[in-house]
């Protein structure tokens, strides 16, 4: 054992030196944007402020304040404090504006008089900011030929955006990958012995994926994780990715304080007990009071909100009991030294009135970053939901809670909410209405009242219409953040609450259903939208959708979107296809073996389980990334079974897909692999259908799982996974041998492709050298 440990340490040390000098070929792609101009305006003082006539001034000495409005900027309307009864006010308040200097920016400065009823406009002046030069300058504005206001300008350009523009992985993820590779190398050597990798370069990157499917997917993924941990297979994986229900499972696991010290099997009962009663037990006045108060506070802080915020509270209350304050960044501590696979989550960004099957841009979430690979634009996870313009952080908000993200990841269920609630024994809407008639009615009314008196956010009039002014409607004080006058805005939450408890009107539009966040790409110049594999172009690609898919499938996935919009619409990735392959298909991650767990609904237990896998294949083809051909005739040859393996016999660099299916075949006869069932109780437990049961207990829309239902699904998938552990090991050995044959490196490009590339930077020579090095090294290993 000491000799083995010494060998491992030596290999790790040598490969670590190689990694430190490695060249990342994806650095050659420049994701560029114009720098943002930052204008600071200081309103210093005024002189001889008059309302325009001595009679008006005699009756009421002015209470002056200044409003600054630059319609082409975010949060572009700001104001000073009003000063009582003075004609020579001294404000000395500074305001910051973020501008695109390629646009015509006009400052509208308004001298106002504050009144108890309606404030009075004294005069308005306009100033073309295009005349400003970098640095400091001063200007005196004159109103009504008498009143004067002194203003100081300071114009600068910031070349250090808060966003990261790159197609390469983040430094944090690269560091994680180095650490994780060392951990996987040791685990593979212990598990596979001489069949394991001999050097770090032979360690394959393994990704584990879970599809959507509501609580069925979450429960099934619990069983898969239990088997993967108990068998040691999880120790060999670099990534775990989830969509919708599977994302719920991963996020509740990685947010658990006892993970990974306790196994998924140890934590199984806790999850089982959390979902054994209706998700909608929470819909009672006390809970509504808390939700509405929290969401309205979020709205007051300047966030757009929708029903997804409410749904996220429901999911969080159910799955994150005792840790509703969890944040996605908290999961970074689980990745220290590469001890656990990195969790990845997803949703899709959609346009307001276009089908998600036609246009959907995948958004990836990790504990380190959130962003869109399509545009090579990422932000720190803790900044998701903050306000940006041209890459600059305009207004930072607190990090979004994990339960809000869980609401986005599973937001398909906000669209199906009415169908969801009809599956419970008693309509929860009716329960809420009954509660309203009881003593708790007062509490509910208090919640509504507390939610509506004031609102100083920029939510008023929020619109994505490009024909409208880009100016946000908030009126802010200076950088000192002194309070502005409050104004009333009634009806928003009364309408939402009425929609929740009495109708489905709130779900009639995408804006009401989707997760809404500030557009972190607002103001960017998106000259280039790269395919997921940027080393290839998209000319001549067959865009015909797979059989049984809508004709508009993936029709517009390479279209861009207008960055003038203030908000982004984030929805469940399952609305385009129900598996998170796009996260791991990024060639930067270099996944060589996929363990894919499919929990999607099917018409029958006997229906071939390849619909979403075929969509993943098509998506990979469109994006020119390697993916094995999915030959569904295997179903005719081999019938229904627990796992199918797909390889590309013509491409040794193509990854392998192991497709695990939600099916009850061998489990009916065996309680463990190789251990037959004996008692009637054991056979009765395993004798169940998933999709053919007329009662449909495992419906995607069922959010109440009895203990027996949970045990059946979780133990079924646990069994199916354990049944194929030897197959997983053999496939891993196959990939290791293939890497050894090809020098341990997977070439992300072909040499002839380099000459076809556009938008290359000065790193082109480094890329040429990198490719030549890999070729020579690979040739020398044969």
PDB file of N, CA and C in Angstrom, residues 600-633:
ATOM      1  N   UNK A 600     -37.898  10.629 -17.591  1.00  0.00           N
ATOM      2  CA  UNK A 600     -38.997  11.300 -18.291  1.00  0.00           C
ATOM      3  C   UNK A 600     -40.208  10.382 -18.411  1.00  0.00           C
ATOM      4  N   UNK A 601     -41.383  11.009 -18.512  1.00  0.00           N
ATOM      5  CA  UNK A 601     -42.610  10.244 -18.663  1.00  0.00           C
ATOM      6  C   UNK A 601     -42.690   9.573 -20.028  1.00  0.00           C
ATOM      7  N   UNK A 602     -43.348   8.431 -20.067  1.00  0.00           N
ATOM      8  CA  UNK A 602     -43.582   7.717 -21.316  1.00  0.00           C
ATOM      9  C   UNK A 602     -45.043   7.276 -21.350  1.00  0.00           C
ATOM     10  N   UNK A 603     -45.601   7.074 -22.542  1.00  0.00           N
ATOM     11  CA  UNK A 603     -47.006   6.642 -22.615  1.00  0.00           C
ATOM     12  C   UNK A 603     -47.250   5.309 -21.927  1.00  0.00           C
ATOM     13  N   UNK A 604     -46.242   4.438 -21.941  1.00  0.00           N
ATOM     14  CA  UNK A 604     -46.412   3.108 -21.372  1.00  0.00           C
ATOM     15  C   UNK A 604     -45.054   2.607 -20.895  1.00  0.00           C
ATOM     16  N   UNK A 605     -45.073   1.629 -19.995  1.00  0.00           N
ATOM     17  CA  UNK A 605     -43.827   1.007 -19.550  1.00  0.00           C
ATOM     18  C   UNK A 605     -43.098   0.327 -20.698  1.00  0.00           C
ATOM     19  N   UNK A 606     -43.815  -0.022 -21.738  1.00  0.00           N
ATOM     20  CA  UNK A 606     -43.204  -0.730 -22.870  1.00  0.00           C
ATOM     21  C   UNK A 606     -42.753   0.218 -23.981  1.00  0.00           C
ATOM     22  N   UNK A 607     -42.972   1.524 -23.814  1.00  0.00           N
ATOM     23  CA  UNK A 607     -42.569   2.490 -24.834  1.00  0.00           C
ATOM     24  C   UNK A 607     -41.047   2.611 -24.883  1.00  0.00           C
ATOM     25  N   UNK A 608     -40.437   2.599 -26.065  1.00  0.00           N
ATOM     26  CA  UNK A 608     -38.985   2.777 -26.161  1.00  0.00           C
ATOM     27  C   UNK A 608     -38.538   4.069 -25.468  1.00  0.00           C
ATOM     28  N   UNK A 609     -37.492   3.996 -24.647  1.00  0.00           N
ATOM     29  CA  UNK A 609     -37.125   5.133 -23.786  1.00  0.00           C
ATOM     30  C   UNK A 609     -36.019   6.009 -24.371  1.00  0.00           C
ATOM     31  N   UNK A 610     -36.187   6.459 -25.624  1.00  0.00           N
ATOM     32  CA  UNK A 610     -35.089   7.168 -26.273  1.00  0.00           C
ATOM     33  C   UNK A 610     -35.479   8.549 -26.802  1.00  0.00           C
ATOM     34  N   UNK A 611     -36.680   9.018 -26.526  1.00  0.00           N
ATOM     35  CA  UNK A 611     -37.143  10.258 -27.143  1.00  0.00           C
ATOM     36  C   UNK A 611     -36.217  11.434 -26.830  1.00  0.00           C
ATOM     37  N   UNK A 612     -35.922  11.657 -25.554  1.00  0.00           N
ATOM     38  CA  UNK A 612     -35.093  12.805 -25.192  1.00  0.00           C
ATOM     39  C   UNK A 612     -33.631  12.570 -25.527  1.00  0.00           C
ATOM     40  N   UNK A 613     -33.211  11.322 -25.551  1.00  0.00           N
ATOM     41  CA  UNK A 613     -31.840  11.021 -25.949  1.00  0.00           C
ATOM     42  C   UNK A 613     -31.645  11.343 -27.429  1.00  0.00           C
ATOM     43  N   UNK A 614     -32.648  11.105 -28.244  1.00  0.00           N
ATOM     44  CA  UNK A 614     -32.565  11.458 -29.660  1.00  0.00           C
ATOM     45  C   UNK A 614     -32.527  12.980 -29.836  1.00  0.00           C
ATOM     46  N   UNK A 615     -33.236  13.697 -28.982  1.00  0.00           N
ATOM     47  CA  UNK A 615     -33.167  15.159 -29.030  1.00  0.00           C
ATOM     48  C   UNK A 615     -31.777  15.650 -28.640  1.00  0.00           C
ATOM     49  N   UNK A 616     -31.182  14.997 -27.646  1.00  0.00           N
ATOM     50  CA  UNK A 616     -29.813  15.358 -27.256  1.00  0.00           C
ATOM     51  C   UNK A 616     -28.853  15.097 -28.410  1.00  0.00           C
ATOM     52  N   UNK A 617     -29.044  13.982 -29.101  1.00  0.00           N
ATOM     53  CA  UNK A 617     -28.203  13.671 -30.258  1.00  0.00           C
ATOM     54  C   UNK A 617     -28.337  14.758 -31.322  1.00  0.00           C
ATOM     55  N   UNK A 618     -29.566  15.173 -31.593  1.00  0.00           N
ATOM     56  CA  UNK A 618     -29.779  16.206 -32.607  1.00  0.00           C
ATOM     57  C   UNK A 618     -29.162  17.522 -32.176  1.00  0.00           C
ATOM     58  N   UNK A 619     -29.320  17.872 -30.933  1.00  0.00           N
ATOM     59  CA  UNK A 619     -28.748  19.125 -30.429  1.00  0.00           C
ATOM     60  C   UNK A 619     -27.228  19.092 -30.559  1.00  0.00           C
ATOM     61  N   UNK A 620     -26.625  17.944 -30.265  1.00  0.00           N
ATOM     62  CA  UNK A 620     -25.177  17.805 -30.392  1.00  0.00           C
ATOM     63  C   UNK A 620     -24.751  17.943 -31.853  1.00  0.00           C
ATOM     64  N   UNK A 621     -25.510  17.351 -32.768  1.00  0.00           N
ATOM     65  CA  UNK A 621     -25.185  17.466 -34.185  1.00  0.00           C
ATOM     66  C   UNK A 621     -25.244  18.920 -34.642  1.00  0.00           C
ATOM     67  N   UNK A 622     -26.281  19.639 -34.224  1.00  0.00           N
ATOM     68  CA  UNK A 622     -26.414  21.042 -34.606  1.00  0.00           C
ATOM     69  C   UNK A 622     -25.258  21.877 -34.087  1.00  0.00           C
ATOM     70  N   UNK A 623     -24.755  21.511 -32.924  1.00  0.00           N
ATOM     71  CA  UNK A 623     -23.666  22.276 -32.300  1.00  0.00           C
ATOM     72  C   UNK A 623     -22.290  21.693 -32.600  1.00  0.00           C
ATOM     73  N   UNK A 624     -22.253  20.677 -33.482  1.00  0.00           N
ATOM     74  CA  UNK A 624     -21.003  20.093 -33.948  1.00  0.00           C
ATOM     75  C   UNK A 624     -20.132  19.574 -32.807  1.00  0.00           C
ATOM     76  N   UNK A 625     -20.753  18.908 -31.847  1.00  0.00           N
ATOM     77  CA  UNK A 625     -19.980  18.266 -30.792  1.00  0.00           C
ATOM     78  C   UNK A 625     -20.124  16.755 -30.927  1.00  0.00           C
ATOM     79  N   UNK A 626     -19.081  15.992 -30.583  1.00  0.00           N
ATOM     80  CA  UNK A 626     -19.150  14.534 -30.742  1.00  0.00           C
ATOM     81  C   UNK A 626     -20.246  13.929 -29.873  1.00  0.00           C
ATOM     82  N   UNK A 627     -20.997  13.028 -30.454  1.00  0.00           N
ATOM     83  CA  UNK A 627     -22.056  12.329 -29.735  1.00  0.00           C
ATOM     84  C   UNK A 627     -22.302  11.021 -30.467  1.00  0.00           C
ATOM     85  N   UNK A 628     -22.395   9.908 -29.758  1.00  0.00           N
ATOM     86  CA  UNK A 628     -22.559   8.629 -30.451  1.00  0.00           C
ATOM     87  C   UNK A 628     -23.912   8.542 -31.141  1.00  0.00           C
ATOM     88  N   UNK A 629     -23.981   7.859 -32.263  1.00  0.00           N
ATOM     89  CA  UNK A 629     -25.281   7.678 -32.925  1.00  0.00           C
ATOM     90  C   UNK A 629     -26.221   6.856 -32.043  1.00  0.00           C
ATOM     91  N   UNK A 630     -27.431   7.353 -31.891  1.00  0.00           N
ATOM     92  CA  UNK A 630     -28.423   6.669 -31.063  1.00  0.00           C
ATOM     93  C   UNK A 630     -29.285   5.806 -31.975  1.00  0.00           C
ATOM     94  N   UNK A 631     -28.912   4.556 -32.053  1.00  0.00           N
ATOM     95  CA  UNK A 631     -29.601   3.592 -32.916  1.00  0.00           C
ATOM     96  C   UNK A 631     -30.726   2.946 -32.111  1.00  0.00           C
ATOM     97  N   UNK A 632     -31.944   3.431 -32.326  1.00  0.00           N
ATOM     98  CA  UNK A 632     -33.064   2.949 -31.510  1.00  0.00           C
ATOM     99  C   UNK A 632     -33.501   1.546 -31.920  1.00  0.00           C
ATOM    100  N   UNK A 633     -32.919   1.000 -32.995  1.00  0.00           N
ATOM    101  CA  UNK A 633     -33.246  -0.387 -33.346  1.00  0.00           C
ATOM    102  C   UNK A 633     -32.700  -1.360 -32.313  1.00  0.00           C
TER     103      UNK A 633
END
